[in-house]
């Protein structure tokens, strides 16, 4: 049966992958540098790879030959073949060579390597390509700085730790596909040259030569296309897809990044949470051999109140507690006038020195955090308290503040006061800092959760208008929909974020699928009728032609890789990443283009070429 017949009988399940036996002679080599062991003794083999290093011991020369599978030792014996030995001595680091010879047992075994029991007594040797001396060492710990390694990324990618990251990424991508394929999802590509979609960031713009003065945008996400696929009946879609956002960069941001983008039809929030939680559990099970428990759910309001953030790190407690009412009214002006006073309890830290407390004060006063100062209360032995504000508060007053996390002898309260939103945010940072200092953020511990019931809209003081917290296609909670016009701040979104260890790994929602509701939201967001029509006419039209209820999510794939790889930086898991200035250091992009290219694109020339 051919593939068409196969599809025609409606058997759409996926053909099993056929694993081909490894061919005996793979191109120029018979084996890789990571597989020969004592069981292969006596075999004649040909290996190809890069010279990691040579050691010349007078009568013998040893060469470590490396490929992505490992390192195998080559042996050249002066007594047996002096010419060959002389040649081996000329090898520089990173020469590409092919060596043929016999597998023999080593006298000096290295138990740390799979191939550590054997070596190859080389009989034939070919230099496939010489190499200049690499600008840094190609080893676990390289001596090259970040910039240099980025510039020579093709060499950096040869290093084992970098390779491990790239291979981890590959394995994760395969398991994502396995999971979705098993669940009847279809992988469908969507276009890169599109009309701008609002996801809250700036678009990358591409001029159209054939349509002078007109531009495509690179997708910030395939949001609209995946929704249209639902209208078209492809009721389970996923794609591991590049997205583009022209934003200022941080360690976990890149101008182009990869999403696992998913959408499902005929679902409620429960169905999507179940399916996508299932994907994450599958990844942990298959890649890390960890069974995650069912993910707890936290309302957005609770997350903000107890952790000061919508992506709380639940590997440790240290919840924020509001003590505004307890503290006020004792004549200490700064606190009496504060809109909000809250604190955290650092268990067992009552012995903190002046220096440690000063460091924490400096930490919260940094401009990024912006607290005015830090108040502490130490619950010291013998039921006594010591505090930076004991001039204004009696010991009994201060003990009452100990309701924060039920503080007990030996604990330390850290308290901030000021405007509510800002103070909660500062407390959130302080909580994380204490988590780091107290080693509560174990990289091998994973605490997943869903944050639900986000607000649908947020008010922006500067522009004096409402914005969509997620994106304008998110459905409101049905019971709040009547507030859209009169009291938009009260409308909760039917949206959810997946957070693990304080990292937002994914976000999605149940979508609007009625034209009428979509129009109401656009109106609330300040789009005029014409604007909405011009920007999203095609989507609203689609909603008139049988749009099913649907919902989905997008995961940050680079972030998932970094989490699984135990790193804070997504860059380590991208083969060719950009630097902080959004530059590709290796190809030196972006770069100027020629006058003629610009002319062809009907673009004004603003720089000399
Ligand atoms: N398109 C959204 C995003 O990129 C995710 C979603 O709602 O599915 O954040």
XYZ file of C-alpha atoms and ligand atoms in Angstrom:
618
model
C 0.000 0.000 0.000
C 1.406 3.397 -0.870
C 1.150 6.363 1.435
C -1.924 7.765 -0.309
C -3.817 4.510 -0.073
C -2.656 4.307 3.479
C -4.133 7.709 4.279
C -7.264 6.941 2.268
C -8.228 4.035 4.437
C -8.227 6.544 7.254
C -5.520 4.795 9.078
C -3.732 7.943 10.116
C -1.645 6.407 12.856
C 2.051 6.923 12.404
C 4.283 4.402 10.746
C 6.841 3.095 13.206
C 10.347 4.430 12.729
C 12.590 1.768 11.302
C 15.990 1.668 12.941
C 18.531 0.624 10.333
C 21.455 -1.492 11.471
C 24.633 0.584 11.702
C 26.483 -0.016 8.423
C 29.852 -1.692 8.889
C 31.888 0.854 6.990
C 30.471 4.323 7.461
C 31.940 6.478 4.729
C 35.633 6.789 5.527
C 35.542 5.047 8.881
C 34.591 1.701 10.322
C 33.910 2.868 13.870
C 33.521 6.027 15.873
C 36.029 7.222 18.462
C 33.676 6.346 21.305
C 32.843 2.684 20.873
C 35.849 0.369 20.771
C 36.450 -1.668 23.921
C 38.433 -4.694 24.997
C 35.895 -6.900 23.192
C 37.142 -5.470 19.892
C 40.764 -6.469 20.523
C 42.436 -7.700 17.358
C 40.010 -6.006 14.960
C 41.287 -3.931 12.071
C 39.572 -0.574 12.212
C 39.639 2.851 10.609
C 38.815 5.885 12.739
C 38.435 9.499 11.684
C 38.421 12.510 13.911
C 40.115 15.582 15.307
C 43.461 15.547 17.080
C 42.788 16.424 20.707
C 46.463 16.256 21.634
C 49.714 14.362 21.073
C 52.174 13.035 23.627
C 55.654 12.213 22.524
C 57.405 9.714 24.778
C 60.584 9.167 22.748
C 60.039 5.652 21.414
C 56.289 6.091 21.205
C 53.865 8.785 20.250
C 50.281 8.829 21.498
C 47.534 10.775 19.792
C 44.079 11.323 21.272
C 41.617 11.227 18.418
C 38.224 12.813 19.092
C 34.814 12.828 17.452
C 31.425 13.492 18.953
C 31.207 9.983 20.358
C 34.398 10.051 22.402
C 38.174 9.828 22.320
C 40.341 6.894 21.262
C 44.073 6.667 21.805
C 46.251 6.061 18.752
C 49.672 4.522 19.255
C 52.676 5.102 16.954
C 55.755 3.031 17.659
C 59.148 4.349 16.560
C 60.604 0.839 16.384
C 57.806 -0.523 14.215
C 57.223 2.367 11.826
C 59.498 5.376 12.328
C 58.162 7.293 9.322
C 54.571 7.087 10.555
C 55.669 8.054 14.034
C 57.488 11.107 12.683
C 54.349 12.121 10.828
C 52.183 11.791 13.882
C 54.546 14.116 15.701
C 53.768 16.852 13.209
C 50.048 16.840 14.038
C 48.736 20.042 15.458
C 45.621 20.288 17.621
C 42.401 19.933 15.621
C 44.046 18.324 12.582
C 41.504 16.048 10.911
C 43.012 12.607 10.394
C 42.109 9.088 9.426
C 43.979 6.234 11.104
C 43.823 2.541 10.292
C 45.247 -0.137 12.527
C 44.672 -2.909 15.021
C 42.786 -2.635 18.310
C 45.109 -3.685 21.134
C 44.886 -3.778 24.908
C 46.531 -0.807 26.581
C 49.091 -1.280 29.289
C 48.118 1.994 30.957
C 44.322 1.757 31.197
C 42.025 4.710 31.810
C 38.896 3.505 33.638
C 37.179 6.905 33.183
C 36.751 6.370 29.428
C 34.641 3.803 27.573
C 37.586 3.306 25.227
C 40.106 3.534 28.056
C 41.174 -0.129 27.917
C 42.318 -0.111 24.318
C 44.395 1.764 21.791
C 44.932 1.515 18.043
C 48.356 0.464 16.771
C 48.326 2.593 13.674
C 49.485 1.135 10.375
C 48.108 3.688 7.923
C 47.586 7.344 8.392
C 46.041 10.080 6.343
C 45.761 13.749 7.120
C 42.311 14.680 5.822
C 42.840 18.318 6.642
C 45.325 20.376 8.580
C 44.119 22.960 11.096
C 45.429 26.246 12.312
C 46.049 26.307 16.035
C 42.569 26.851 17.503
C 42.070 30.169 19.308
C 41.133 28.353 22.522
C 41.392 24.867 23.969
C 38.734 22.418 22.869
C 38.237 20.866 26.288
C 35.634 20.586 29.079
C 36.880 23.870 30.523
C 38.061 26.042 27.670
C 40.484 28.891 28.151
C 38.545 31.025 25.638
C 36.358 33.921 26.791
C 32.684 34.180 25.799
C 33.207 36.525 22.880
C 36.006 34.497 21.370
C 34.065 31.275 21.669
C 31.025 32.910 20.067
C 33.142 34.172 17.203
C 34.504 30.667 16.622
C 31.296 28.927 17.546
C 32.021 26.128 15.044
C 35.003 25.182 17.209
C 33.238 25.771 20.503
C 30.524 23.356 19.373
C 33.145 20.584 19.378
C 33.544 20.827 23.155
C 31.916 18.049 25.141
C 29.775 20.219 27.456
C 28.394 22.161 24.489
C 27.751 18.938 22.565
C 25.927 17.486 25.548
C 23.598 20.481 25.523
C 22.920 20.218 21.801
C 22.269 16.484 22.086
C 19.971 17.067 25.072
C 18.041 19.525 22.925
C 17.731 16.932 20.173
C 16.460 14.295 22.629
C 13.922 16.688 24.115
C 12.643 17.616 20.658
C 12.231 13.935 19.768
C 10.330 13.226 22.987
C 8.067 16.213 22.410
C 7.266 14.750 19.003
C 6.791 11.244 20.406
C 4.317 12.530 22.965
C 2.244 14.585 20.578
C 2.329 12.007 17.797
C 1.078 9.364 20.221
C -1.765 11.693 21.147
C -2.861 12.165 17.563
C -1.445 15.683 17.082
C -0.309 16.726 13.615
C 2.903 18.661 13.074
C 2.021 21.451 10.662
C 4.241 24.299 9.507
C 3.006 27.863 9.391
C 4.513 30.739 7.400
C 7.387 32.957 8.489
C 6.529 35.869 6.234
C 3.298 37.101 7.700
C 1.274 40.103 8.633
C 2.253 41.424 12.049
C 0.559 39.607 14.993
C 0.405 41.397 18.325
C 2.054 39.354 21.099
C 3.184 42.403 22.968
C 6.678 42.745 21.509
C 8.150 44.585 18.554
C 8.091 42.848 15.164
C 11.025 42.156 12.913
C 10.034 43.636 9.580
C 10.907 42.280 6.131
C 10.532 44.496 3.052
C 8.787 43.054 0.023
C 10.604 43.627 -3.271
C 7.534 42.700 -5.274
C 5.278 44.987 -3.294
C 7.183 48.241 -2.951
C 6.553 50.081 0.299
C 4.967 47.021 1.902
C 6.386 44.757 4.568
C 6.008 41.350 6.073
C 6.599 40.723 9.748
C 8.372 37.655 11.095
C 5.987 35.827 13.431
C 6.201 36.574 17.138
C 4.318 33.286 17.336
C 2.072 31.278 14.998
C -0.919 32.240 17.163
C -3.354 33.227 14.450
C -2.374 30.437 12.107
C -2.851 27.760 14.711
C -6.270 29.152 15.509
C -7.118 29.113 11.805
C -5.975 25.490 11.650
C -8.571 24.741 14.316
C -11.211 26.442 12.164
C -10.026 24.169 9.353
C -10.590 21.070 11.450
C -6.995 20.004 12.246
C -8.093 19.547 15.804
C -4.726 18.711 17.358
C -1.739 20.677 16.110
C 1.806 21.168 17.269
C 4.968 22.604 15.862
C 8.486 23.121 17.163
C 8.861 26.502 15.629
C 11.106 29.531 15.501
C 9.562 32.801 16.701
C 10.975 36.295 16.415
C 10.653 39.200 18.835
C 12.615 42.405 18.653
C 13.082 42.874 22.386
C 15.888 43.895 24.686
C 17.814 40.776 25.565
C 18.433 38.985 28.839
C 19.953 35.623 29.726
C 16.703 33.841 28.918
C 15.815 35.838 25.786
C 17.032 35.681 22.199
C 15.662 37.626 19.224
C 14.849 34.300 17.604
C 13.785 31.539 19.913
C 11.939 28.262 19.637
C 8.471 27.450 20.867
C 6.648 24.175 21.165
C 3.421 25.580 19.844
C 0.224 23.595 20.386
C -3.512 23.945 19.876
C -6.547 21.691 20.391
C -10.229 21.902 19.464
C -13.303 20.954 21.452
C -11.594 21.372 24.772
C -12.105 23.054 28.103
C -9.311 24.393 30.280
C -9.223 21.076 32.157
C -8.516 19.207 28.926
C -5.674 21.460 27.840
C -4.069 21.501 31.294
C -4.227 17.705 31.393
C -2.724 17.267 27.926
C 0.112 19.772 28.329
C 0.931 18.772 31.876
C 1.148 15.296 30.380
C 3.761 16.498 27.907
C 5.964 17.899 30.656
C 5.590 14.748 32.727
C 6.522 12.720 29.654
C 9.701 14.764 29.162
C 10.728 14.347 32.794
C 9.959 10.630 32.686
C 11.785 9.873 29.456
C 14.728 12.265 29.717
C 15.334 12.489 33.458
C 13.639 9.392 34.772
C 11.648 11.556 37.192
C 7.938 11.022 37.887
C 6.443 14.449 38.513
C 3.364 14.608 40.745
C 0.191 16.324 39.506
C 0.900 20.031 39.194
C -0.649 22.223 41.885
C -2.597 25.257 40.696
C -2.350 28.732 42.105
C -4.538 31.709 41.320
C -2.688 34.685 39.948
C -3.877 36.789 42.899
C -2.473 34.301 45.394
C 0.826 34.049 43.540
C 1.189 37.813 43.674
C 0.161 38.045 47.342
C 2.331 35.208 48.658
C 5.304 35.311 46.322
C 5.187 38.781 44.759
C 5.445 37.272 41.278
C 3.343 35.362 38.761
C 6.093 32.754 38.439
C 6.845 31.614 41.966
C 9.682 29.240 42.714
C 8.037 26.631 44.918
C 11.174 24.676 45.703
C 11.035 26.441 49.026
C 8.399 28.132 51.219
C 9.237 31.498 52.739
C 5.861 32.984 51.795
C 5.388 36.719 51.957
C 3.012 37.882 54.655
C 1.122 41.158 54.742
C 1.604 42.721 58.205
C 0.488 46.249 57.312
C -2.272 46.383 59.912
C -0.105 44.904 62.671
C 2.667 47.424 62.169
C 0.796 50.658 61.700
C -0.204 53.130 64.395
C 2.854 53.095 66.651
C 4.134 56.499 65.669
C 6.886 55.468 63.267
C 6.104 57.821 60.427
C 7.656 55.932 57.520
C 5.786 52.762 58.351
C 2.586 54.508 59.380
C 2.444 56.122 55.952
C 3.368 53.046 53.926
C 0.679 51.623 51.673
C 1.944 48.102 52.298
C 4.240 46.400 54.806
C 5.207 42.790 54.264
C 7.895 40.389 55.249
C 9.437 36.971 54.930
C 10.900 34.693 57.546
C 14.402 33.308 57.028
C 14.494 30.172 59.122
C 17.556 29.823 61.336
C 19.103 33.161 60.363
C 18.798 35.065 63.649
C 22.574 34.969 63.953
C 23.048 37.026 60.813
C 25.864 39.536 61.347
C 25.707 43.261 60.759
C 27.704 42.679 57.582
C 25.236 40.122 56.247
C 22.296 42.394 57.021
C 24.067 45.318 55.364
C 24.590 43.193 52.271
C 20.893 42.370 52.144
C 20.022 46.035 52.608
C 22.305 46.950 49.723
C 20.696 44.191 47.676
C 17.162 45.518 48.076
C 18.279 49.110 47.563
C 19.790 48.386 44.135
C 18.011 50.432 41.466
C 16.574 47.275 39.829
C 14.776 46.510 43.095
C 14.422 50.001 44.497
C 13.417 49.418 48.133
C 14.039 52.349 50.486
C 15.564 50.170 53.189
C 15.294 46.853 55.022
C 13.890 46.243 58.494
C 14.884 43.132 60.383
C 13.651 41.385 63.502
C 15.809 38.645 65.043
C 14.098 36.062 67.211
C 17.018 35.479 69.535
C 17.450 32.820 72.253
C 15.509 33.157 75.496
C 12.358 34.502 73.859
C 13.979 37.868 73.111
C 13.860 39.947 69.950
C 16.351 42.335 68.367
C 15.359 44.658 65.609
C 16.443 47.629 63.558
C 13.248 49.397 64.690
C 13.131 48.540 68.400
C 13.118 52.238 69.234
C 9.556 52.417 67.936
C 8.162 49.016 68.787
C 8.049 47.117 72.052
C 9.286 43.537 72.249
C 5.669 42.407 72.392
C 4.826 44.365 69.226
C 7.753 42.798 67.425
C 6.877 39.306 68.609
C 3.447 39.760 67.113
C 5.079 40.292 63.720
C 6.354 36.774 64.169
C 3.080 35.549 62.713
C 5.022 35.660 59.463
C 5.576 31.994 58.743
C 5.197 31.290 62.487
C 8.659 32.624 63.218
C 10.344 30.933 66.139
C 13.515 31.250 68.115
C 16.490 31.352 65.773
C 14.575 32.926 62.866
C 15.007 36.262 61.160
C 12.221 38.440 59.769
C 13.035 40.647 56.796
C 10.513 43.391 56.230
C 9.956 45.923 53.456
C 7.461 48.758 53.226
C 6.215 51.120 50.536
C 3.872 51.102 47.562
C 2.135 47.741 47.408
C 3.035 46.481 43.942
C 6.638 47.627 44.138
C 7.144 46.292 47.666
C 5.742 42.882 46.779
C 8.076 42.747 43.811
C 11.038 43.690 46.009
C 10.039 41.052 48.571
C 9.893 38.518 45.762
C 13.507 39.341 44.807
C 14.588 39.257 48.439
C 12.923 35.867 48.866
C 14.868 34.509 45.889
C 18.118 35.986 47.189
C 17.556 34.299 50.551
C 16.690 31.084 48.714
C 20.068 31.290 46.968
C 21.968 32.159 50.139
C 20.370 29.307 52.057
C 20.881 26.824 49.191
C 17.176 26.166 48.872
C 17.222 26.172 45.061
C 18.505 22.707 44.312
C 18.927 22.320 40.536
C 17.890 18.701 40.683
C 14.643 19.419 42.488
C 11.666 20.365 40.289
C 8.561 22.151 41.528
C 6.022 22.601 38.766
C 2.739 24.470 39.012
C 0.043 26.119 36.964
C -0.787 29.751 37.529
C -4.420 30.324 36.556
C -7.046 33.050 36.584
C -4.852 35.866 35.349
C -6.501 39.198 34.744
C -7.524 39.558 31.098
C -6.597 43.241 30.889
C -4.079 45.501 32.544
C -4.228 49.270 32.700
C -1.256 51.269 31.480
C -0.890 54.623 33.186
C 1.436 56.036 30.583
C -0.724 55.421 27.532
C -3.963 55.560 29.546
C -5.408 52.423 28.006
C -6.092 48.760 28.647
C -3.757 46.095 27.314
C -4.254 42.333 26.991
C -2.159 40.553 29.624
C -1.628 37.518 27.353
C -2.838 38.428 23.852
C -6.140 39.692 22.490
C -7.363 36.223 21.463
C -7.609 34.939 25.036
C -11.142 34.147 26.188
C -12.483 35.747 29.357
C -13.742 33.522 32.158
C -17.391 33.168 31.115
C -18.688 34.404 34.474
C -16.679 37.648 34.161
C -17.567 38.523 30.571
C -20.214 41.029 31.617
C -17.488 43.233 33.164
C -15.644 43.727 29.852
C -17.216 47.086 29.093
C -17.881 48.480 32.579
C -15.117 47.136 34.832
C -12.417 45.501 32.684
C -9.958 45.192 35.578
C -12.263 42.577 37.130
C -12.310 40.254 34.138
C -10.256 37.122 34.663
C -8.755 35.356 31.676
C -9.279 31.712 30.849
C -5.491 31.521 30.672
C -2.719 29.534 32.314
C 1.037 29.591 32.688
C 3.193 26.592 33.460
C 5.978 27.459 35.882
C 8.796 25.228 37.084
C 11.378 26.430 39.605
C 10.415 30.048 39.045
C 10.745 29.841 35.261
C 7.744 30.474 33.062
C 8.027 27.543 30.679
C 4.729 27.906 28.882
C 1.643 30.013 28.612
C -1.669 29.595 26.879
C -5.394 29.949 27.079
C -8.796 28.956 25.894
C -9.441 31.232 22.912
C -12.264 33.373 21.778
C -14.091 31.668 18.914
C -17.017 33.977 18.365
C -16.794 37.048 16.212
C -18.966 39.007 18.549
C -16.766 38.389 21.604
C -13.586 39.072 19.616
C -15.036 42.403 18.511
C -15.887 43.322 22.101
C -12.311 42.618 23.200
C -10.799 44.603 20.327
C -13.083 47.497 21.185
C -12.050 47.337 24.843
C -8.406 47.365 23.781
C -9.022 50.559 21.913
C -8.964 49.254 18.327
C -11.288 51.157 16.070
C -13.654 49.130 13.905
C -11.530 49.855 10.844
C -8.275 49.002 12.622
C -9.629 45.695 13.879
C -10.957 44.927 10.425
C -7.705 45.871 8.746
C -5.492 43.891 11.140
C -7.630 40.855 11.950
C -10.443 40.877 9.409
C -9.428 37.431 8.168
C -9.583 35.938 11.670
C -12.970 37.451 12.418
C -14.218 36.265 9.062
C -13.005 32.763 9.907
C -14.993 32.920 13.141
C -18.121 33.292 10.996
C -17.432 30.067 9.145
C -17.618 27.377 11.772
C -14.904 28.027 14.344
C -14.871 25.318 17.020
C -14.127 26.073 20.666
C -10.366 25.729 21.055
C -7.388 26.420 23.254
C -3.681 25.808 23.425
C -0.319 26.743 24.760
C 3.208 27.563 23.676
C 6.240 26.373 25.594
C 9.608 28.087 25.477
C 11.673 25.226 24.107
C 15.049 26.872 24.761
C 14.043 27.430 28.383
C 12.964 23.809 28.758
C 16.378 22.753 27.442
C 18.161 25.056 29.906
C 16.062 23.751 32.803
C 16.789 20.141 31.896
C 20.455 20.950 31.373
C 20.716 22.700 34.755
C 21.699 26.081 33.323
C 20.333 29.614 33.603
C 21.299 30.550 30.083
C 19.316 29.439 27.042
C 22.269 30.432 24.878
C 24.158 27.302 25.899
C 21.448 25.208 24.261
C 21.249 26.998 20.923
C 23.752 25.947 18.280
C 24.235 29.437 16.876
C 22.943 31.996 19.377
C 23.107 35.773 19.285
C 24.919 37.884 21.856
C 23.396 40.504 24.157
C 23.389 43.082 21.412
C 21.397 40.681 19.198
C 24.471 40.098 17.035
C 25.692 36.875 15.523
C 29.372 37.217 16.401
C 30.404 34.509 13.971
C 28.822 35.717 10.753
C 28.775 39.306 11.988
C 25.098 39.832 11.358
C 23.297 42.156 11.154
C 25.350 43.909 8.502
C 24.921 46.595 5.905
C 23.564 45.681 2.491
C 24.437 47.214 -0.826
C 22.911 50.283 -2.325
C 21.491 48.132 -5.119
C 19.799 45.741 -2.724
C 18.129 48.635 -0.960
C 17.095 50.209 -4.227
C 15.529 46.973 -5.346
C 13.512 46.954 -2.150
C 12.417 50.546 -2.716
C 13.972 51.484 0.631
C 15.357 54.867 1.385
C 19.114 54.894 1.842
C 20.020 56.317 5.202
C 23.629 55.207 5.480
C 26.580 55.403 3.096
C 27.398 52.054 1.531
N 1.040 32.488 21.270
C 1.208 32.571 22.708
C 2.620 33.047 23.010
O 3.492 32.997 22.177
C 0.989 31.292 23.394
C -0.409 30.792 23.291
O -1.326 31.477 23.730
O -0.571 29.665 22.799
O 2.898 33.430 24.139
